[in-house]
Structure formats: C-alpha cells, structure tokens
mmCIF file of C-alpha atoms and ligand atoms in Angstrom:
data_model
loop_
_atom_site.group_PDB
_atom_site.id
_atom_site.type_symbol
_atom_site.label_atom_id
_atom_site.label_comp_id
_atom_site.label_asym_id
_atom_site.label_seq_id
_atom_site.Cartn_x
_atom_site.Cartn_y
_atom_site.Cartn_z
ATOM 1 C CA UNK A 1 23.295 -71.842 -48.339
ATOM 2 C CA UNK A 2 20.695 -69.479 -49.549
ATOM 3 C CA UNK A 3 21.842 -67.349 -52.473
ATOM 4 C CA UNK A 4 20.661 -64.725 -50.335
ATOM 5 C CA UNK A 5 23.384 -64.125 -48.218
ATOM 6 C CA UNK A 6 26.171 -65.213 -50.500
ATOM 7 C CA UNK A 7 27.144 -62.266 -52.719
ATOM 8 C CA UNK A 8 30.121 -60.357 -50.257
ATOM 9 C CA UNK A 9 29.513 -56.796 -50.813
ATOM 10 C CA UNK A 10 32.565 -55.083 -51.909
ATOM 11 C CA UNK A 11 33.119 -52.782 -48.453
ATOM 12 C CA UNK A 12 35.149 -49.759 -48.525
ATOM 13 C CA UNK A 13 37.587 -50.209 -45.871
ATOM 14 C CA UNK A 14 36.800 -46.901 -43.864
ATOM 15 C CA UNK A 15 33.906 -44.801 -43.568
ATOM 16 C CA UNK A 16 34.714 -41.163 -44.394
ATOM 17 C CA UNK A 17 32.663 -38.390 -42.132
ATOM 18 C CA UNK A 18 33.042 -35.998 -44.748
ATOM 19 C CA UNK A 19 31.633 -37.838 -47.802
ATOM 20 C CA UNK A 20 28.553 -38.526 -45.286
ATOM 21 C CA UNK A 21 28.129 -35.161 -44.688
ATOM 22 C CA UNK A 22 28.533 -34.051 -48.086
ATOM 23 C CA UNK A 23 25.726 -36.787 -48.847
ATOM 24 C CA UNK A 24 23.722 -35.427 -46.297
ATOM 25 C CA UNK A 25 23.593 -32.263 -47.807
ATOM 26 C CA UNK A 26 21.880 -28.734 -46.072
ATOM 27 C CA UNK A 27 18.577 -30.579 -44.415
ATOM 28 C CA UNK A 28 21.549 -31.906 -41.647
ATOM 29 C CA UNK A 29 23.625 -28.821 -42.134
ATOM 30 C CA UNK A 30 23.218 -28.453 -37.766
ATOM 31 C CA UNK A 31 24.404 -32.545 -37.398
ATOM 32 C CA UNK A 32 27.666 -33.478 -36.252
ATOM 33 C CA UNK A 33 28.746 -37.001 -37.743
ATOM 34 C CA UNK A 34 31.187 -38.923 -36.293
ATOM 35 C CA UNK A 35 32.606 -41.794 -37.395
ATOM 36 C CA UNK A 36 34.729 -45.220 -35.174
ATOM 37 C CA UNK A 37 36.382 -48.000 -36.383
ATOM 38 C CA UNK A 38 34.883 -50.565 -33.431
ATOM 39 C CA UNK A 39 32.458 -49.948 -30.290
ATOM 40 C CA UNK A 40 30.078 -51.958 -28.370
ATOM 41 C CA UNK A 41 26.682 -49.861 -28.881
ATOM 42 C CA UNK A 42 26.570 -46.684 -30.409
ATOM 43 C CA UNK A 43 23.952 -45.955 -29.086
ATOM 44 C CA UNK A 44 25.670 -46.436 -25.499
ATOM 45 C CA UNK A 45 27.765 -44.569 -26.207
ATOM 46 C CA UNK A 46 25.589 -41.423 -27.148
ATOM 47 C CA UNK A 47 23.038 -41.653 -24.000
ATOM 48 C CA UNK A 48 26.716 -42.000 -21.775
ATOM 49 C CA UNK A 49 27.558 -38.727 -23.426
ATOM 50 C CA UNK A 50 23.761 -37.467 -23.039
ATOM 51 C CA UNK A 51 24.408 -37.855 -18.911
ATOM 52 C CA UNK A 52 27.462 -36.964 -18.468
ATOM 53 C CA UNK A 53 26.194 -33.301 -19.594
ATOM 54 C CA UNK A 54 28.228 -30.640 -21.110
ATOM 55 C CA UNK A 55 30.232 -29.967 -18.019
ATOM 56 C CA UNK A 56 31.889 -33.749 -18.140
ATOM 57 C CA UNK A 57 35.146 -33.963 -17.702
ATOM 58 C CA UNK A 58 36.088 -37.190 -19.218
ATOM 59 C CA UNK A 59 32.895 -37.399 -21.846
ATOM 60 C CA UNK A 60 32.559 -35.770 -25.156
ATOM 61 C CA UNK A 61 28.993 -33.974 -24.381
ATOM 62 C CA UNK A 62 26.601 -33.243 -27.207
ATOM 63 C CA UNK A 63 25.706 -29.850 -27.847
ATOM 64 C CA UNK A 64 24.338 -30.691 -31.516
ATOM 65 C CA UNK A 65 22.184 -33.120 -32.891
ATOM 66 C CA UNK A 66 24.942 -36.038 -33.870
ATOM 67 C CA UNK A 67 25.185 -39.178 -35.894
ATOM 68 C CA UNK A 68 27.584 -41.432 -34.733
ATOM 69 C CA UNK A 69 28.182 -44.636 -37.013
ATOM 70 C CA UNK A 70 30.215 -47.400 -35.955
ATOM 71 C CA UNK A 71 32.204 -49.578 -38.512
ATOM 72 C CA UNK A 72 31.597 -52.102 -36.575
ATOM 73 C CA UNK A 73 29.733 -52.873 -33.673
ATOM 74 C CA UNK A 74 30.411 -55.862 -30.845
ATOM 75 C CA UNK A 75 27.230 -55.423 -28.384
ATOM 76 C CA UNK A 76 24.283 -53.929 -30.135
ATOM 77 C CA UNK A 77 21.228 -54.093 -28.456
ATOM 78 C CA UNK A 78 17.583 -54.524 -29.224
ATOM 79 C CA UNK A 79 13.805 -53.659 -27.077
ATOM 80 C CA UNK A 80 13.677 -55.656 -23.906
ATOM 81 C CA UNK A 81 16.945 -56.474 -23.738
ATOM 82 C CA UNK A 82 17.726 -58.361 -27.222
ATOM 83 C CA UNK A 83 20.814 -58.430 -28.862
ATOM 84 C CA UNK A 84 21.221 -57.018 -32.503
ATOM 85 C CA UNK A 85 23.992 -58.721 -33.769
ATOM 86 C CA UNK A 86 26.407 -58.344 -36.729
ATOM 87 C CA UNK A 87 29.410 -59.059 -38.603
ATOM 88 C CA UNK A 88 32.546 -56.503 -38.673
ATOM 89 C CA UNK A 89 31.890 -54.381 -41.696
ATOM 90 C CA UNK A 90 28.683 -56.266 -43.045
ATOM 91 C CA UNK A 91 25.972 -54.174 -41.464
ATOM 92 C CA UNK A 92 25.203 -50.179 -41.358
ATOM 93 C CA UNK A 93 25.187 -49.588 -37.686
ATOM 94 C CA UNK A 94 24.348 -46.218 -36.044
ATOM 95 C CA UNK A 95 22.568 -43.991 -33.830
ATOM 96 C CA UNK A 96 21.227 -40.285 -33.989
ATOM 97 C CA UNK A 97 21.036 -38.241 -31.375
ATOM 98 C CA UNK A 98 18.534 -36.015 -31.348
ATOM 99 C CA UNK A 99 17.116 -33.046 -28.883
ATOM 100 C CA UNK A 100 13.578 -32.938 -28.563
ATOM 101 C CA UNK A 101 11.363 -29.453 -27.493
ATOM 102 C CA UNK A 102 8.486 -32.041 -25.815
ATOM 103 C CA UNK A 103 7.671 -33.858 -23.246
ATOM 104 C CA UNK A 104 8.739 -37.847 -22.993
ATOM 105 C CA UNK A 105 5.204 -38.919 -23.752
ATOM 106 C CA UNK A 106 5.172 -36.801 -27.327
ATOM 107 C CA UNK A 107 7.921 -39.637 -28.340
ATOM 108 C CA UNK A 108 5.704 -42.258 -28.363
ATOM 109 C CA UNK A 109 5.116 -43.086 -31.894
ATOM 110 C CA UNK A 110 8.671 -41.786 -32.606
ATOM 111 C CA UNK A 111 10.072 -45.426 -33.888
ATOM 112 C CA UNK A 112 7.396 -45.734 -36.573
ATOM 113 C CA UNK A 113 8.229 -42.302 -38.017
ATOM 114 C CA UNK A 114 11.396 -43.717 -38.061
ATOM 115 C CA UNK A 115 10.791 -46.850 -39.998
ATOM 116 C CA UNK A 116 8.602 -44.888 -42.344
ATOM 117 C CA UNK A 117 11.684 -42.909 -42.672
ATOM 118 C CA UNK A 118 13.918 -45.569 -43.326
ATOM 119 C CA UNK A 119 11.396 -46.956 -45.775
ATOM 120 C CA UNK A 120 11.335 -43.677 -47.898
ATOM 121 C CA UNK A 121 14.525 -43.074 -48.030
ATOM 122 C CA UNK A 122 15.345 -46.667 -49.390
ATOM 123 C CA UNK A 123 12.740 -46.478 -51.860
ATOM 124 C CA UNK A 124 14.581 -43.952 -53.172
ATOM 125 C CA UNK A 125 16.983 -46.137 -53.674
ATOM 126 C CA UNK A 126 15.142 -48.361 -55.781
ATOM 127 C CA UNK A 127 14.468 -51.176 -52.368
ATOM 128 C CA UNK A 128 10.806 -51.906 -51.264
ATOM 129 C CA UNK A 129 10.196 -52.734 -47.634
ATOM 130 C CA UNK A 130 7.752 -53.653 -45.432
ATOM 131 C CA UNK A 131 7.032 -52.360 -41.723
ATOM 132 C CA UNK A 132 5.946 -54.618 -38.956
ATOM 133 C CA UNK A 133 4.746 -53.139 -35.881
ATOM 134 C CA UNK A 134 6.401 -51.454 -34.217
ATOM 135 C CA UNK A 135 9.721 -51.510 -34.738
ATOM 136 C CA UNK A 136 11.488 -53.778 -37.674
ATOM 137 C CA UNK A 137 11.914 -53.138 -41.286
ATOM 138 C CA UNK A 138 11.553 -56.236 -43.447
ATOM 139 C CA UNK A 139 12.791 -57.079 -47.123
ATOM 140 C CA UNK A 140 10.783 -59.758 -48.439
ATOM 141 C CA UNK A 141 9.209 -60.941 -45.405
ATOM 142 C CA UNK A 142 12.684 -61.062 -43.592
ATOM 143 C CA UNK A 143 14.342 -58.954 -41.265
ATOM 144 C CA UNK A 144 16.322 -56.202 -42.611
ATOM 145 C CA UNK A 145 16.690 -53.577 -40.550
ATOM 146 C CA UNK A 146 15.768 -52.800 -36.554
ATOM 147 C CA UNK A 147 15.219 -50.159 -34.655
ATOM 148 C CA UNK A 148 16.156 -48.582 -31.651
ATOM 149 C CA UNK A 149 14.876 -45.487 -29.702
ATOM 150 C CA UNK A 150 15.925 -44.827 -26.265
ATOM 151 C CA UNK A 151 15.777 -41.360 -24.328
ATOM 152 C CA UNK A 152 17.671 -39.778 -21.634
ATOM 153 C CA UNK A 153 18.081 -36.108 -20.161
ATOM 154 C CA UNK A 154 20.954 -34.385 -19.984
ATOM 155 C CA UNK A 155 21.895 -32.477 -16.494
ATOM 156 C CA UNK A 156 20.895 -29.280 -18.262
ATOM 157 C CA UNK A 157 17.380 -31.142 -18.445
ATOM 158 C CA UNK A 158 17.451 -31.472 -21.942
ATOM 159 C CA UNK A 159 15.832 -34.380 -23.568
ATOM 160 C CA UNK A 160 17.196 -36.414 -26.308
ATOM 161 C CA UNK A 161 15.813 -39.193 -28.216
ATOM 162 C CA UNK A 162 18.948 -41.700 -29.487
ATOM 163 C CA UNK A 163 17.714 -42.995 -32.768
ATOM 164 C CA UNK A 164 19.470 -46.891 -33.098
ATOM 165 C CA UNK A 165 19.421 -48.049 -36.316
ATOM 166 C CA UNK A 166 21.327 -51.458 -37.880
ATOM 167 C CA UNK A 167 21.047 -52.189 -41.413
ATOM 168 C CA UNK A 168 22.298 -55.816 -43.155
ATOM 169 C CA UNK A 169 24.443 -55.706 -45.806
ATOM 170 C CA UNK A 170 25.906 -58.740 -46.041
ATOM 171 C CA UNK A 171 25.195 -60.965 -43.065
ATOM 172 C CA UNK A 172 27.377 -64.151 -43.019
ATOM 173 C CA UNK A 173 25.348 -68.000 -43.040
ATOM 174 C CA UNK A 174 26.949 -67.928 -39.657
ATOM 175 C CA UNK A 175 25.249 -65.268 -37.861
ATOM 176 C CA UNK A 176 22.013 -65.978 -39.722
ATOM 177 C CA UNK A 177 21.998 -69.164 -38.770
ATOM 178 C CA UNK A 178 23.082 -67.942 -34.914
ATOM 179 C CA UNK A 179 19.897 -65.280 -35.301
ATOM 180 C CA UNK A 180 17.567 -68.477 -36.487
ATOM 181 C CA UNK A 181 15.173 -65.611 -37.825
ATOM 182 C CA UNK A 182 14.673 -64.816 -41.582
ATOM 183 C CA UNK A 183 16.945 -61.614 -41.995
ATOM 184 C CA UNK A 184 17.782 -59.986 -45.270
ATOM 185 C CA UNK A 185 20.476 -58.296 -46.931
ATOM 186 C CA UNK A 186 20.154 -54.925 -48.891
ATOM 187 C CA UNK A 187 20.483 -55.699 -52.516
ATOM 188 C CA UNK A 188 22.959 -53.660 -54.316
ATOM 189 C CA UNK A 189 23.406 -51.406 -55.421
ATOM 190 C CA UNK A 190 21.589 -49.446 -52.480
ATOM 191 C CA UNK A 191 24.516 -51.256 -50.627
ATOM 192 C CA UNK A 192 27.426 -50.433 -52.884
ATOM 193 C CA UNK A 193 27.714 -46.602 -51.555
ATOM 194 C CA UNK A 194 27.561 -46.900 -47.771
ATOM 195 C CA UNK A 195 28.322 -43.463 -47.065
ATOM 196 C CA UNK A 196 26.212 -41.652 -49.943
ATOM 197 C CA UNK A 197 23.336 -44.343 -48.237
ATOM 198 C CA UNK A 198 24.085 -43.010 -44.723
ATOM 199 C CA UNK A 199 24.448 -39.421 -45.749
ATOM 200 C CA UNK A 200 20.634 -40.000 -47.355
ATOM 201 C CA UNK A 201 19.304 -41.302 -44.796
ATOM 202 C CA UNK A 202 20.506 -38.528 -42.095
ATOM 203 C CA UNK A 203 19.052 -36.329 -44.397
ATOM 204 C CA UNK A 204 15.660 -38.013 -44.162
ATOM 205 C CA UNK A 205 15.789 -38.271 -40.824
ATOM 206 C CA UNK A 206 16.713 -34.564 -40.008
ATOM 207 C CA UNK A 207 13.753 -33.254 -41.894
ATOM 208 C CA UNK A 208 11.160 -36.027 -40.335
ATOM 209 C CA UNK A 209 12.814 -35.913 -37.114
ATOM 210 C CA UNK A 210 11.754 -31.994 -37.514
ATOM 211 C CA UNK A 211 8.604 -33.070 -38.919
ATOM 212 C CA UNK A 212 7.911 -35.216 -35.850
ATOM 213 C CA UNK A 213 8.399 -32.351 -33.427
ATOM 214 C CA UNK A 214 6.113 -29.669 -34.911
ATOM 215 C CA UNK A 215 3.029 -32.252 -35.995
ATOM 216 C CA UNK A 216 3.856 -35.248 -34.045
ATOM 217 C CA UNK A 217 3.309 -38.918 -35.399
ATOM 218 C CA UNK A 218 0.104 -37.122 -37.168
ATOM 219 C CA UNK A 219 1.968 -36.633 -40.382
ATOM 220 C CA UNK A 220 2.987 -40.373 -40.585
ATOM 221 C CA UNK A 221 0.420 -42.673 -39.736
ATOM 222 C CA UNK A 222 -1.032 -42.870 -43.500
ATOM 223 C CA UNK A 223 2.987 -43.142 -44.530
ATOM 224 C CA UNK A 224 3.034 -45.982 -42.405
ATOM 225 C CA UNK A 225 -0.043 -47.685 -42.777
ATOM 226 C CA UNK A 226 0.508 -47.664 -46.564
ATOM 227 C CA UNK A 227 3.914 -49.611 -45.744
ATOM 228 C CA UNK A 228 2.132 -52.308 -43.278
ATOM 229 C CA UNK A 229 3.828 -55.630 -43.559
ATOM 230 C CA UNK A 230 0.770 -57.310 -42.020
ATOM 231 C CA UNK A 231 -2.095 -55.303 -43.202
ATOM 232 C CA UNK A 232 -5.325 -57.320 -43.407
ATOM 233 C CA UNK A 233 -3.829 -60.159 -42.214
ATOM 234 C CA UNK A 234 -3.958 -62.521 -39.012
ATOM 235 C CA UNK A 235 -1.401 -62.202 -36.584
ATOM 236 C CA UNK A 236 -0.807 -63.292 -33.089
ATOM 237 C CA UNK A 237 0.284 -60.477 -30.011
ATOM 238 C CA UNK A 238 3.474 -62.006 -28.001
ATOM 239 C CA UNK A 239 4.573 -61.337 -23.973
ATOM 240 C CA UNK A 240 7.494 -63.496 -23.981
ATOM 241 C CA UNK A 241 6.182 -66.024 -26.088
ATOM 242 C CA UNK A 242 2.967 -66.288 -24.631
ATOM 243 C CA UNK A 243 0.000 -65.057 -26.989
ATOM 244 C CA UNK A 244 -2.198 -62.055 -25.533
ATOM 245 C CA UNK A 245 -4.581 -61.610 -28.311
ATOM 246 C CA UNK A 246 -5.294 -62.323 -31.738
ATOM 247 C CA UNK A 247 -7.003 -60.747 -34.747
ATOM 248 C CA UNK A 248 -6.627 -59.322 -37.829
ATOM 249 C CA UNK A 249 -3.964 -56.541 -38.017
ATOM 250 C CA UNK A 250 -5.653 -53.311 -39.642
ATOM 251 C CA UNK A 251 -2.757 -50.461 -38.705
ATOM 252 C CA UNK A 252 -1.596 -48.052 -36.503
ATOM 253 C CA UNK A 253 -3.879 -45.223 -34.959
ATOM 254 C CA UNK A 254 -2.880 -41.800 -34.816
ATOM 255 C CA UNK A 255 -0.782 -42.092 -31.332
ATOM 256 C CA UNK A 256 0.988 -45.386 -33.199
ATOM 257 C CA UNK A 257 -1.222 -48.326 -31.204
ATOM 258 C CA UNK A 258 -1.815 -51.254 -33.608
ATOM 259 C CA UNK A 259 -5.493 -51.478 -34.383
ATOM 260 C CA UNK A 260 -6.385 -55.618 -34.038
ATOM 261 C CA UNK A 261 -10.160 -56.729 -34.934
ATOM 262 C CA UNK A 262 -10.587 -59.938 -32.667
ATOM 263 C CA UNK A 263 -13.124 -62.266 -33.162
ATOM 264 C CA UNK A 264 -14.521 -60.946 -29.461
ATOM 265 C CA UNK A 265 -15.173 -57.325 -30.153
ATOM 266 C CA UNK A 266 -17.071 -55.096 -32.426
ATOM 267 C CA UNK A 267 -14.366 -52.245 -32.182
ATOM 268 C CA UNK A 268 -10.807 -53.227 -32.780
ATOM 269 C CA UNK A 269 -8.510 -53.221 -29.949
ATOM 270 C CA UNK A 270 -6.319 -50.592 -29.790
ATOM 271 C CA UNK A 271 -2.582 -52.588 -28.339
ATOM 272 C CA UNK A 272 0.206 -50.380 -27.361
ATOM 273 C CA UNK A 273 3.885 -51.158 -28.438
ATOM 274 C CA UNK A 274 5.616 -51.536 -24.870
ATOM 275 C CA UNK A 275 7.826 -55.182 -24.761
ATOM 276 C CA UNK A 276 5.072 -57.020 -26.741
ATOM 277 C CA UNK A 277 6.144 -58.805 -30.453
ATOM 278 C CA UNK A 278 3.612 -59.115 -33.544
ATOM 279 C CA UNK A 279 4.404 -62.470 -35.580
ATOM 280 C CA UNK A 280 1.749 -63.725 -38.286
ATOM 281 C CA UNK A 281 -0.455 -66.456 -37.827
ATOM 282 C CA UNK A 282 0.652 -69.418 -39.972
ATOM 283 C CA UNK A 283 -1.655 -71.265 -41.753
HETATM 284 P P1 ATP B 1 9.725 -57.638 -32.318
HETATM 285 O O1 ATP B 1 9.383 -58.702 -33.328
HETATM 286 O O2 ATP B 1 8.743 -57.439 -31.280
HETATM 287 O O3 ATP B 1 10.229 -56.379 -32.940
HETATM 288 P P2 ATP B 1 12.230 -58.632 -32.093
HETATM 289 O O4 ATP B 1 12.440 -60.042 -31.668
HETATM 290 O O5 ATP B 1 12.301 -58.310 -33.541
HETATM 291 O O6 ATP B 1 10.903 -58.221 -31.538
HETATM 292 P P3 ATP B 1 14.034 -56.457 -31.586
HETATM 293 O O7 ATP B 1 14.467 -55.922 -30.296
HETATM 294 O O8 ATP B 1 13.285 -55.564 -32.516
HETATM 295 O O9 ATP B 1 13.193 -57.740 -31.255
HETATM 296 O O10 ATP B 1 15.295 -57.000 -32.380
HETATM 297 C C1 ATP B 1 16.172 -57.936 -31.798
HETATM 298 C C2 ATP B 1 15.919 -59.305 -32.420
HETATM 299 O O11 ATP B 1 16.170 -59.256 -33.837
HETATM 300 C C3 ATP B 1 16.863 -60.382 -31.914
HETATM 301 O O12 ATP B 1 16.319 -60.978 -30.776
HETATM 302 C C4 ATP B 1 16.979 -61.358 -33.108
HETATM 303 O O13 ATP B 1 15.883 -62.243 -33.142
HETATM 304 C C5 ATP B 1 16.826 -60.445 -34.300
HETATM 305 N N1 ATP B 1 18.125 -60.012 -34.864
HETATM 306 C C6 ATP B 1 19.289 -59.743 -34.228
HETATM 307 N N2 ATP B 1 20.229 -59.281 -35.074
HETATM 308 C C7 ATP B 1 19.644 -59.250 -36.300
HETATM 309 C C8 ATP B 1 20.089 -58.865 -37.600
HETATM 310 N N3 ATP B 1 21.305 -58.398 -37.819
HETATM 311 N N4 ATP B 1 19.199 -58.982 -38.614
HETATM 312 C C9 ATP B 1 17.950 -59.433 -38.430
HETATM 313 N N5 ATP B 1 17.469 -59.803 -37.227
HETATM 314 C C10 ATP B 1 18.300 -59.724 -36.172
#
C-alpha cells in the first residue's frame, strides 16, 4: 500500500447546508444547496428535475441555480458512459445546476472553465493541480478530480448546464486498485473542512459560471493554459483505445480545442473534445 491513500480523513458524519452556504458567502447568495445522505448520480437527479419542469407533480423543479451534494454517491457517471466511482463518505461528490442565457453551442468550452475553476479555488487552499484536456484535474500526475457537464431544457425551454463534479478524499486501496488508474487524494488540510471547501468552491463557480456567460471561455483560456498538465509534451489522441493522432500538446484555443503539432503539419491541429481521451506518450 502506497502511503498515499492510507491516512483516513477524519469525516464529519453529516454535511450541514447551512455551514455551506455560510461558506459560500454573497457571490452564491441566488443558489439553493441541498444536501442527501445517499443517491445514485446527483447529477441524475438534477437533469430529472430539469425535465420534469416546474409544473411536475411528483419532481422538485428548479427555479434557482442549485447545488446538490450527495454524501455519498452509488452510480456516478463519467463522458461516454464511464463510471466515477467512490467510497461512502471518502469523496466530495456534487453537481450544480446552472441556467444559461445562450445557445447549446456557447457551452462548449464550459468544462475547462470549470477545471480552471476548480484549480483556483484549491490553490487557495494551498493544493497545486494540473489540468489535462479536457476534462480531469490531476494531483501529482494522478487523478484527482473529474468532471461532468451535461445539459438539458426544461419544458419552459430553459437551458441548464448540470455541473458534475467528484473530488477524492480518501479513496480506499480497494477502489484504487478496482479504478487501476493513478488517482489522488486531497491532502489535508484542504480536506479537513468539507463544507467550508464546498461552500468555496460554489462560490468560485457562481462568479465564473457568470463570467462564462457574459465573455464566454475567452476569459479562461490563458487560466487554463497556464495550468496544462501536458504542456510541451508528447501525447497520444484516444477513440476507444485506438490512437487518432499524435504530437506535441501546446494548449487549448480560444473555443477550448487542444492545439497538437504533429510531425505531418506545419500548423497544429486543432482536435475537439467530443468522446476522445489524451494520455502521454511514455518514453
Ligand atoms: P479522459 O482521460 O478522456 O478524461 P477518462 O477515462 O478520464 O477519460 P472520465 O469520464 O473523465 O474518463 O472519467 C471516468 C474514468 O475515471 C473512469 O473510467 C476511471 O478510469 C476513472 N475514475 C473513476 N473513478 C475515479 C476516481 N474516484 N478517481 C480517479 N479516477 C477515477
């Protein structure tokens, strides 16, 4: 066993809405935070609520941007269908939802102003991390947070983005070893406050998610760039396993492609995010 995932975390035992929102302070003063013991995806759970529209019956629609965090969580999911999977208690899991003024195609580059996000917020915290294109947050080289965005619109033809967003704490040699990926833990004592770290980072996220809509990914691509996991470096561009191209990984442009110089071409190749995976070149 690594010593890196055997410190246990001392957890509180329940979540408290109101310490997160007192955390979160005025920029979320307009959130609703909500707060469950146990569900399968939080951010299910939003998009159901998303659908089922204000004049549901049965559903608890969302008239508010909300954060709903999950104690724990039994089916997260990840892009194309991957699992995100954690112990009960040992992970931050949850999901903003958030209504968007702009057309589907403006939330393109909307998970890499999140990770920059995330990546501020825990610097501020005294944790460095890394982002890999387009959608993970690493800690060392390994895995420490992922990302989620998916979008629906509500009967009332409202759009909303539903921000996903898992966090390790303290993942047990068990479930790393079921992951068989390098993931990471945050190192205390970012970890030792859950909800003062939660109430943070809605904070962060209502201002950029703000941001976001009035400039667009514009006002993050040197943010992120400057937090590149892979800049400069070779890396290989994965369908399923299978690798499309490879090159040097420069960044993202300003509509959040990744930028790869090939050996082939003068100008870099501009790849969009869709189902593809980045992994470096080894050796
Ligand atoms: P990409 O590298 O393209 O982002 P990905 O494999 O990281 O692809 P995601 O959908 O971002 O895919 O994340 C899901 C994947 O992350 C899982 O398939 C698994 O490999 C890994 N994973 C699942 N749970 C965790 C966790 N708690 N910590 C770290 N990694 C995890």
């Amino acid at each position: 066993m690594t010593a890196q995932f055997i410190a246990p975390i001392p957890l509180a035992s329940h979540l408290s809405a109101a310490r997160i929102t007192a955390f979160a302070g005025h920029r979320a003063e307009q959130c609703r935070i909500e707060v469950v013991a146990e569900t399968g995806s939080t951010n299910a759970d939003l998009l159901a609520r998303i659908a089922g529209g204000v004049h549901s019956r049965t559903l608890n629609a969302l008239t508010a941007p909300t954060l709903l965090v999950a104690q724990t969580q039994t089916a997260g999911r990840g892009r194309a269908g991957r699992t995100w999977l954690t112990a009960p208690s040992a992970a931050l899991t949850f999901s903003l939802a958030w209504p968007f003024a702009a057309p589907l195609q403006a939330l393109v580059g909307l998970p890499l102003a999140v990770g920059a996000t995330i990546a501020e917020i825990l610097a501020d915290f005294g944790v460095e991390v890394q982002l890999k294109w387009p959608n993970d947050v690493l800690h060392k080289g390994r895995k420490l947070a992922g990302i989620l965005i998916e979008t629906a619109t509500a009967p009332d033809r409202q759009l909303w983005a539903v921000i996903g967003i898992g966090i390790n704490l303290a993942m047990p040699q068990q479930l790393q070893e079921q992951i068989g990926r390098p993931a990471a833990n945050l190192p205390l004592p970012a970890a030792q406050d859950r909800e003062l770290l939660l109430g943070s980072l809605l904070s962060g996220l209502a201002q950029n998610m703000r941001q976001f809509e009035s400039e667009g990914l514009a006002a993050f691509v040197e943010r992120w760039n400057r937090l590149h996991a892979f800049a400069g470096q070779q890396v290989l561009i994965l369908d399923q396993g299978k690798t499309l191209h490879e090159g040097r990984a420069l960044g993202i442009d300003q509509i959040g492609r990744l930028l790869l110089q090939t050996d082939a071409g003068d100008s870099p190749l501009a790849i969009m995010a869709g189902d593809i995976s980045l992994r470096p070149k080894e050796g």
